[in-house]
CSV table of C-alpha atoms and ligand atoms in Angstrom, one decimal:
chain,number,residue,atom,x,y,z
A,1,UNK,CA,0.0,0.0,0.0
A,2,UNK,CA,1.2,3.5,-0.9
A,3,UNK,CA,1.7,6.0,1.8
A,4,UNK,CA,-0.3,9.1,1.0
A,5,UNK,CA,1.2,12.5,1.4
A,6,UNK,CA,0.5,15.7,-0.4
A,7,UNK,CA,2.8,16.4,-3.3
A,8,UNK,CA,3.2,20.0,-4.6
A,9,UNK,CA,0.3,21.0,-6.8
A,10,UNK,CA,-3.0,19.4,-7.3
A,11,UNK,CA,-3.0,15.6,-7.0
A,12,UNK,CA,-6.1,13.8,-8.2
A,13,UNK,CA,-5.1,10.8,-6.0
A,14,UNK,CA,-5.9,12.9,-3.0
A,15,UNK,CA,-9.5,13.0,-4.1
A,16,UNK,CA,-9.6,9.3,-4.9
A,17,UNK,CA,-11.1,8.3,-1.6
A,18,UNK,CA,-10.1,5.4,0.5
A,19,UNK,CA,-9.7,1.9,-1.1
A,20,UNK,CA,-7.9,-0.2,1.4
A,21,UNK,CA,-7.5,-3.9,2.2
A,22,UNK,CA,-9.7,-4.6,5.2
A,23,UNK,CA,-7.9,-5.5,8.4
A,24,UNK,CA,-7.9,-9.1,9.5
A,25,UNK,CA,-10.8,-9.0,11.8
A,26,UNK,CA,-13.9,-11.0,12.6
A,27,UNK,CA,-17.4,-9.9,11.8
A,28,UNK,CA,-18.9,-7.1,14.0
A,29,UNK,CA,-20.1,-8.1,17.4
A,30,UNK,CA,-21.8,-5.8,20.0
A,31,UNK,CA,-19.2,-3.6,21.6
A,32,UNK,CA,-19.3,-3.5,25.4
A,33,UNK,CA,-18.0,-0.5,27.3
A,34,UNK,CA,-17.1,0.3,30.9
A,35,UNK,CA,-17.0,3.8,32.3
A,36,UNK,CA,-13.7,5.0,33.9
A,37,UNK,CA,-13.9,8.3,35.7
A,38,UNK,CA,-11.1,10.8,35.7
A,39,UNK,CA,-10.5,14.3,37.2
A,40,UNK,CA,-9.4,17.3,35.4
A,41,UNK,CA,-6.3,19.2,36.6
A,42,UNK,CA,-8.0,22.5,37.6
A,43,UNK,CA,-9.1,23.4,41.1
A,44,UNK,CA,-11.6,22.3,42.0
A,45,UNK,CA,-11.4,19.5,39.5
A,46,UNK,CA,-14.2,18.4,37.2
A,47,UNK,CA,-15.4,14.8,37.2
A,48,UNK,CA,-15.3,13.6,33.6
A,49,UNK,CA,-15.0,10.0,32.3
A,50,UNK,CA,-13.7,7.7,29.6
A,51,UNK,CA,-15.6,5.0,27.9
A,52,UNK,CA,-13.4,1.9,27.6
A,53,UNK,CA,-14.1,-1.0,25.3
A,54,UNK,CA,-14.0,-4.3,27.3
A,55,UNK,CA,-15.4,-6.7,24.7
A,56,UNK,CA,-13.3,-8.2,21.9
A,57,UNK,CA,-9.9,-9.8,22.0
A,58,UNK,CA,-7.3,-9.0,24.6
A,59,UNK,CA,-5.6,-5.8,23.4
A,60,UNK,CA,-2.2,-6.5,21.9
A,61,UNK,CA,-1.4,-3.2,20.1
A,62,UNK,CA,-1.6,-0.5,22.8
A,63,UNK,CA,-4.2,2.1,23.7
A,64,UNK,CA,-6.0,4.4,21.3
A,65,UNK,CA,-7.7,7.5,22.8
A,66,UNK,CA,-10.7,8.8,20.8
A,67,UNK,CA,-12.0,12.4,21.3
A,68,UNK,CA,-15.2,13.6,19.8
A,69,UNK,CA,-16.3,17.2,19.1
A,70,UNK,CA,-18.6,19.6,20.9
A,71,UNK,CA,-22.3,19.2,21.3
A,72,UNK,CA,-22.0,15.4,21.3
A,73,UNK,CA,-20.6,12.7,23.7
A,74,UNK,CA,-18.3,9.6,23.5
A,75,UNK,CA,-21.3,7.6,22.1
A,76,UNK,CA,-21.2,9.6,18.8
A,77,UNK,CA,-18.6,7.0,17.6
A,78,UNK,CA,-21.1,4.2,18.1
A,79,UNK,CA,-24.0,4.7,15.7
A,80,UNK,CA,-26.5,1.9,15.0
A,81,UNK,CA,-24.6,0.8,11.9
A,82,UNK,CA,-23.4,-2.8,11.3
A,83,UNK,CA,-19.9,-1.9,12.4
A,84,UNK,CA,-18.3,1.0,14.3
A,85,UNK,CA,-14.8,2.4,14.5
A,86,UNK,CA,-14.4,1.5,18.2
A,87,UNK,CA,-15.5,-2.0,17.4
A,88,UNK,CA,-13.1,-2.4,14.4
A,89,UNK,CA,-10.2,-0.9,16.4
A,90,UNK,CA,-10.9,-3.3,19.2
A,91,UNK,CA,-11.0,-6.3,16.9
A,92,UNK,CA,-7.8,-5.2,15.3
A,93,UNK,CA,-6.1,-5.4,18.7
A,94,UNK,CA,-6.2,-1.9,20.0
A,95,UNK,CA,-7.3,-0.9,23.5
A,96,UNK,CA,-10.0,1.7,22.8
A,97,UNK,CA,-10.8,4.6,25.1
A,98,UNK,CA,-13.2,7.4,24.3
A,99,UNK,CA,-13.1,10.6,26.3
A,100,UNK,CA,-16.2,12.3,27.6
A,101,UNK,CA,-14.4,15.7,27.9
A,102,UNK,CA,-16.1,18.8,29.2
A,103,UNK,CA,-17.9,19.4,25.9
A,104,UNK,CA,-19.8,16.1,26.4
A,105,UNK,CA,-23.5,16.7,26.9
A,106,UNK,CA,-23.5,14.0,29.5
A,107,UNK,CA,-22.4,16.7,31.9
A,108,UNK,CA,-24.2,19.9,32.9
A,109,UNK,CA,-23.8,22.6,30.4
A,110,UNK,CA,-20.8,24.9,31.1
A,111,UNK,CA,-19.1,27.7,29.3
A,112,UNK,CA,-15.6,26.8,28.2
A,113,UNK,CA,-12.9,27.6,25.7
A,114,UNK,CA,-10.9,24.9,23.8
A,115,UNK,CA,-8.0,26.1,26.0
A,116,UNK,CA,-9.7,24.7,29.1
A,117,UNK,CA,-9.8,21.3,27.6
A,118,UNK,CA,-6.3,21.5,26.1
A,119,UNK,CA,-4.8,22.3,29.5
A,120,UNK,CA,-7.1,20.4,31.9
A,121,UNK,CA,-9.0,17.6,30.2
A,122,UNK,CA,-6.9,16.0,27.5
A,123,UNK,CA,-3.6,15.7,29.5
A,124,UNK,CA,-5.7,14.2,32.4
A,125,UNK,CA,-7.4,11.7,30.0
A,126,UNK,CA,-4.0,10.7,28.5
A,127,UNK,CA,-2.6,10.2,32.0
A,128,UNK,CA,-5.6,8.1,33.1
A,129,UNK,CA,-5.3,5.8,30.1
A,130,UNK,CA,-1.6,5.3,30.6
A,131,UNK,CA,-2.0,4.6,34.2
A,132,UNK,CA,-4.8,2.1,33.6
A,133,UNK,CA,-3.0,0.3,30.8
A,134,UNK,CA,0.6,0.5,32.0
A,135,UNK,CA,1.5,1.8,28.5
A,136,UNK,CA,4.2,4.4,28.0
A,137,UNK,CA,2.7,5.9,24.9
A,138,UNK,CA,-0.7,6.0,23.2
A,139,UNK,CA,-2.2,6.9,19.8
A,140,UNK,CA,-5.2,9.2,19.3
A,141,UNK,CA,-8.2,9.6,16.9
A,142,UNK,CA,-9.5,13.1,17.3
A,143,UNK,CA,-12.5,14.8,15.6
A,144,UNK,CA,-13.6,18.4,15.1
A,145,UNK,CA,-13.2,20.4,18.3
A,146,UNK,CA,-11.8,17.4,20.0
A,147,UNK,CA,-9.1,17.7,17.4
A,148,UNK,CA,-8.5,21.4,17.7
A,149,UNK,CA,-8.3,21.3,21.5
A,150,UNK,CA,-6.1,18.2,21.4
A,151,UNK,CA,-3.8,19.9,18.8
A,152,UNK,CA,-3.4,22.7,21.4
A,153,UNK,CA,-2.3,20.2,24.0
A,154,UNK,CA,0.1,18.7,21.5
A,155,UNK,CA,1.6,22.0,20.2
A,156,UNK,CA,2.1,23.1,23.8
A,157,UNK,CA,3.9,19.9,24.8
A,158,UNK,CA,1.3,18.9,27.3
A,159,UNK,CA,0.9,15.3,26.0
A,160,UNK,CA,4.4,14.2,24.9
A,161,UNK,CA,3.3,10.5,25.3
A,162,UNK,CA,1.2,10.6,22.1
A,163,UNK,CA,2.9,9.0,19.1
A,164,UNK,CA,0.3,9.0,16.3
A,165,UNK,CA,-2.6,11.2,15.8
A,166,UNK,CA,-5.5,10.7,13.3
A,167,UNK,CA,-7.1,14.1,13.1
A,168,UNK,CA,-10.4,14.5,11.3
A,169,UNK,CA,-12.0,17.6,9.7
A,170,UNK,CA,-10.0,20.4,11.3
A,171,UNK,CA,-6.7,20.9,13.1
A,172,UNK,CA,-4.6,24.1,13.0
A,173,UNK,CA,-6.5,25.9,10.2
A,174,UNK,CA,-10.2,26.2,10.7
A,175,UNK,CA,-11.5,27.4,7.3
A,176,UNK,CA,-15.2,27.9,6.7
A,177,UNK,CA,-17.5,28.0,3.7
A,178,UNK,CA,-18.2,31.6,2.8
A,179,UNK,CA,-21.8,31.7,4.0
A,180,UNK,CA,-20.9,30.0,7.3
A,181,UNK,CA,-17.9,32.5,7.7
A,182,UNK,CA,-20.4,35.4,7.3
A,183,UNK,CA,-22.9,33.8,9.6
A,184,UNK,CA,-20.5,33.1,12.5
A,185,UNK,CA,-20.0,36.6,13.8
A,186,UNK,CA,-23.7,37.4,13.1
A,187,UNK,CA,-24.8,34.5,15.3
A,188,UNK,CA,-22.4,35.5,18.1
A,189,UNK,CA,-23.6,39.1,17.9
A,190,UNK,CA,-27.3,38.2,18.0
A,191,UNK,CA,-28.3,34.9,19.6
A,192,UNK,CA,-24.9,34.8,21.3
A,193,UNK,CA,-25.7,38.0,23.2
A,194,UNK,CA,-28.9,36.6,24.8
A,195,UNK,CA,-28.2,32.9,25.2
A,196,UNK,CA,-25.1,31.2,26.9
A,197,UNK,CA,-25.7,28.0,24.9
A,198,UNK,CA,-27.2,26.7,21.7
A,199,UNK,CA,-28.8,23.3,21.8
A,200,UNK,CA,-30.1,21.2,18.8
A,201,UNK,CA,-32.5,19.6,21.3
A,202,UNK,CA,-34.6,22.8,20.9
A,203,UNK,CA,-35.8,21.2,17.7
A,204,UNK,CA,-37.7,18.7,19.9
A,205,UNK,CA,-38.6,21.0,22.8
A,206,UNK,CA,-37.8,24.6,22.9
A,207,UNK,CA,-38.6,26.3,26.2
A,208,UNK,CA,-38.1,30.0,26.7
A,209,UNK,CA,-38.4,32.9,24.4
A,210,UNK,CA,-35.0,32.8,22.6
A,211,UNK,CA,-34.8,29.1,22.1
A,212,UNK,CA,-38.3,29.4,20.5
A,213,UNK,CA,-37.0,32.2,18.2
A,214,UNK,CA,-33.9,30.1,17.4
A,215,UNK,CA,-36.1,27.1,16.6
A,216,UNK,CA,-38.4,29.4,14.4
A,217,UNK,CA,-35.3,30.5,12.5
A,218,UNK,CA,-34.3,26.9,11.9
A,219,UNK,CA,-37.8,25.9,10.8
A,220,UNK,CA,-38.0,28.9,8.4
A,221,UNK,CA,-34.8,28.1,6.7
A,222,UNK,CA,-34.3,24.3,6.7
A,223,UNK,CA,-36.6,22.0,4.8
A,224,UNK,CA,-34.2,19.2,3.8
A,225,UNK,CA,-35.6,16.5,6.1
A,226,UNK,CA,-38.1,16.0,8.9
A,227,UNK,CA,-35.6,15.5,11.7
A,228,UNK,CA,-35.6,18.7,13.8
A,229,UNK,CA,-32.3,17.9,15.5
A,230,UNK,CA,-30.6,17.2,12.2
A,231,UNK,CA,-31.8,20.6,10.9
A,232,UNK,CA,-30.7,22.4,14.1
A,233,UNK,CA,-27.2,20.9,13.8
A,234,UNK,CA,-27.1,22.2,10.2
A,235,UNK,CA,-28.2,25.7,11.3
A,236,UNK,CA,-25.9,25.8,14.3
A,237,UNK,CA,-22.8,24.5,12.7
A,238,UNK,CA,-22.7,26.1,9.3
A,239,UNK,CA,-24.7,26.7,6.2
A,240,UNK,CA,-25.3,23.3,4.6
A,241,UNK,CA,-28.5,21.4,4.0
A,242,UNK,CA,-27.5,19.3,5.9
A,243,UNK,CA,-24.1,20.6,7.2
A,244,UNK,CA,-22.5,17.8,9.1
A,245,UNK,CA,-23.2,14.9,6.7
A,246,UNK,CA,-24.9,13.9,3.5
A,247,UNK,CA,-28.3,12.3,3.9
A,248,UNK,CA,-27.3,9.8,1.3
A,249,UNK,CA,-24.5,8.6,3.5
A,250,UNK,CA,-26.7,7.9,6.6
A,251,UNK,CA,-29.0,5.0,6.9
A,252,UNK,CA,-32.5,5.6,8.3
A,253,UNK,CA,-31.7,4.3,11.8
A,254,UNK,CA,-28.7,6.5,12.2
A,255,UNK,CA,-30.5,9.6,10.9
A,256,UNK,CA,-33.1,8.9,13.6
A,257,UNK,CA,-30.5,8.0,16.3
A,258,UNK,CA,-28.8,11.4,16.0
A,259,UNK,CA,-31.9,13.0,17.5
A,260,UNK,CA,-30.6,11.8,20.9
A,261,UNK,CA,-26.9,12.4,20.3
A,262,UNK,CA,-26.7,16.2,20.2
A,263,UNK,CA,-26.8,18.6,23.1
A,264,UNK,CA,-25.6,21.9,24.3
A,265,UNK,CA,-22.7,23.9,22.9
A,266,UNK,CA,-21.6,27.1,24.7
A,267,UNK,CA,-21.5,30.4,22.8
A,268,UNK,CA,-17.9,30.8,24.1
A,269,UNK,CA,-17.0,28.1,21.6
A,270,UNK,CA,-18.3,30.2,18.7
A,271,UNK,CA,-16.5,33.2,20.0
A,272,UNK,CA,-13.2,31.3,19.8
A,273,UNK,CA,-14.1,30.0,16.3
A,274,UNK,CA,-14.7,33.7,15.3
A,275,UNK,CA,-11.3,34.6,16.5
A,276,UNK,CA,-9.7,31.7,14.6
A,277,UNK,CA,-11.6,32.6,11.5
A,278,UNK,CA,-10.3,36.2,11.7
A,279,UNK,CA,-6.7,35.0,12.1
A,280,UNK,CA,-7.0,32.2,9.6
A,281,UNK,CA,-5.6,29.7,12.1
A,282,UNK,CA,-6.1,28.1,15.5
A,283,UNK,CA,-5.8,30.6,18.3
A,284,UNK,CA,-6.1,30.2,22.0
A,285,UNK,CA,-8.0,32.8,24.0
A,286,UNK,CA,-4.8,33.7,25.8
A,287,UNK,CA,-6.0,32.7,29.3
A,288,UNK,CA,-3.4,30.1,30.1
A,289,UNK,CA,0.4,30.5,30.5
A,290,UNK,CA,0.7,26.9,29.3
A,291,UNK,CA,-0.6,27.7,25.8
A,292,UNK,CA,0.7,30.0,23.1
A,293,UNK,CA,-2.0,32.3,21.8
A,294,UNK,CA,-0.9,31.6,18.2
A,295,UNK,CA,-0.6,27.9,17.7
A,296,UNK,CA,1.8,28.4,14.7
A,297,UNK,CA,4.1,30.9,16.5
A,298,UNK,CA,6.5,28.2,17.9
A,299,UNK,CA,7.6,24.8,16.7
A,300,UNK,CA,5.1,22.1,17.7
A,301,UNK,CA,6.3,20.5,21.0
A,302,UNK,CA,5.3,17.0,19.9
A,303,UNK,CA,7.1,14.1,18.2
A,304,UNK,CA,3.8,12.6,17.0
A,305,UNK,CA,3.2,11.5,13.5
A,306,UNK,CA,0.0,13.1,12.1
A,307,UNK,CA,-2.6,11.6,9.8
A,308,UNK,CA,-4.9,14.4,8.7
A,309,UNK,CA,-8.2,13.3,7.1
A,310,UNK,CA,-11.4,14.9,6.0
A,311,UNK,CA,-14.3,14.3,3.7
A,312,UNK,CA,-13.9,16.0,0.3
A,313,UNK,CA,-17.5,17.2,0.7
A,314,UNK,CA,-16.9,18.7,4.1
A,315,UNK,CA,-19.3,21.7,4.5
A,316,UNK,CA,-18.4,22.4,8.2
A,317,UNK,CA,-14.6,22.9,7.7
A,318,UNK,CA,-13.2,23.2,4.3
A,319,UNK,CA,-10.7,20.5,3.2
A,320,UNK,CA,-8.3,23.3,2.1
A,321,UNK,CA,-7.8,24.1,5.8
A,322,UNK,CA,-6.8,20.5,6.6
A,323,UNK,CA,-4.4,20.6,3.5
A,324,UNK,CA,-2.8,23.8,5.0
A,325,UNK,CA,-2.2,22.0,8.4
A,326,UNK,CA,-0.7,19.1,6.5
A,327,UNK,CA,1.6,21.5,4.6
A,328,UNK,CA,2.7,23.0,7.8
A,329,UNK,CA,3.7,19.7,9.3
A,330,UNK,CA,5.1,18.4,6.0
A,331,UNK,CA,7.4,21.4,5.8
A,332,UNK,CA,8.8,20.5,9.3
A,333,UNK,CA,9.3,16.7,8.5
A,334,UNK,CA,8.8,16.1,4.8
A,335,UNK,CA,7.2,12.8,3.9
A,336,UNK,CA,6.5,11.8,7.5
A,337,UNK,CA,2.8,12.9,7.8
A,338,UNK,CA,-0.2,12.0,5.8
A,339,UNK,CA,-3.2,13.8,4.3
A,340,UNK,CA,-6.2,11.9,3.0
A,341,UNK,CA,-9.5,13.1,1.7
A,342,UNK,CA,-12.4,10.7,1.8
A,343,UNK,CA,-14.3,10.9,-1.5
A,344,UNK,CA,-18.1,11.6,-1.1
A,345,UNK,CA,-17.9,12.2,2.7
A,346,UNK,CA,-18.4,15.3,4.8
A,347,UNK,CA,-17.7,16.2,8.4
A,348,UNK,CA,-19.1,13.5,10.6
A,349,UNK,CA,-20.4,10.8,8.2
A,350,UNK,CA,-16.8,9.5,8.1
A,351,UNK,CA,-17.8,7.9,11.4
A,352,UNK,CA,-21.5,7.6,11.0
A,353,UNK,CA,-21.9,6.6,7.4
A,354,UNK,CA,-23.6,3.4,6.3
A,355,UNK,CA,-20.4,2.5,4.4
A,356,UNK,CA,-17.9,4.1,6.7
A,357,UNK,CA,-16.7,0.7,7.9
A,358,UNK,CA,-15.8,-0.1,4.3
A,359,UNK,CA,-14.6,3.3,3.0
A,360,UNK,CA,-13.0,4.9,6.0
A,361,UNK,CA,-12.3,2.8,9.1
A,362,UNK,CA,-9.7,0.4,7.4
A,363,UNK,CA,-7.7,3.5,6.5
A,364,UNK,CA,-7.6,4.6,10.2
A,365,UNK,CA,-6.8,1.1,11.5
A,366,UNK,CA,-4.0,0.8,8.9
A,367,UNK,CA,-2.5,4.2,9.8
A,368,UNK,CA,-2.6,3.5,13.5
A,369,UNK,CA,-0.8,0.3,12.9
A,370,UNK,CA,2.1,1.8,11.0
A,371,UNK,CA,4.3,3.1,13.9
B,401,LIG,ZN1,-31.7,15.2,8.3
């Protein structure tokens, strides 16, 4: 199999999608999790948790930490499809841990910046997994704002034990489609001034004046399906119809399942995205000494190998942003890192898609197995 890296100039192979030999694994079986609590490093600490796969074969290839985005929870990687990424990783011999960091809607809504997670959540999650497994190092699969915040931890040298990172959708260069780029400051300046959080659950039950106004705005502009939560996520996270996936890529059960898999997201998060959009790169809010404000201002304090991936139809974060992050790392260590676009996929359907186990997961398993 050829290693994929981005050559100079346009390369049609980058758009070719993933065609990989499937890993030597058994057919999918139900994946069983245990919940392992951990405490963040702030004072007083927050009580968060990790979902740890305990079914499947005895792990032989070390721990993999998965981190989801905002507005969701660890369970977002376990849609009701025939196979899931945690299941496939587990069957391939990895010890799979999924973080419910402070963005998880399993916890009470709170206002936070990515900085808080980069300093207090992710290093604590890494330490918990290493302590529980006895491993010296681990690999990571990080998505969306789990990726941006984990990139901050990595850049700042807060998680030196991480050796390989598969980063999906966005990393150091959040780039938005034009309409979403224009909508972002508008949303922060209007709804953001009167509500501390947005919540796609308002599509099912909006209580209070502003949530009702927000829901009205969604109903007035989104007619692409009959799933109110699906439409709210599209309105909240960009300008697509839908934004986070293609309807064609989701089976009916998964499209229905997402109704229960989206919750609060604090407006502070959109404030930070607005700052990143203005600067054209990932920026911290400058509240912690541990983090640089400009993530590109110093050499990355990590020895990890990076696998940057995104759907070529991504309408949440443009693939050109991920290409830019790849170029940044490729310039530091030419040929070491990888950039892969998944043909026909968007932002989140790389994990939820009806054919993701065929088109996407084998690529991730393969890359995690390379080091
Ligand atoms: Zn829908």
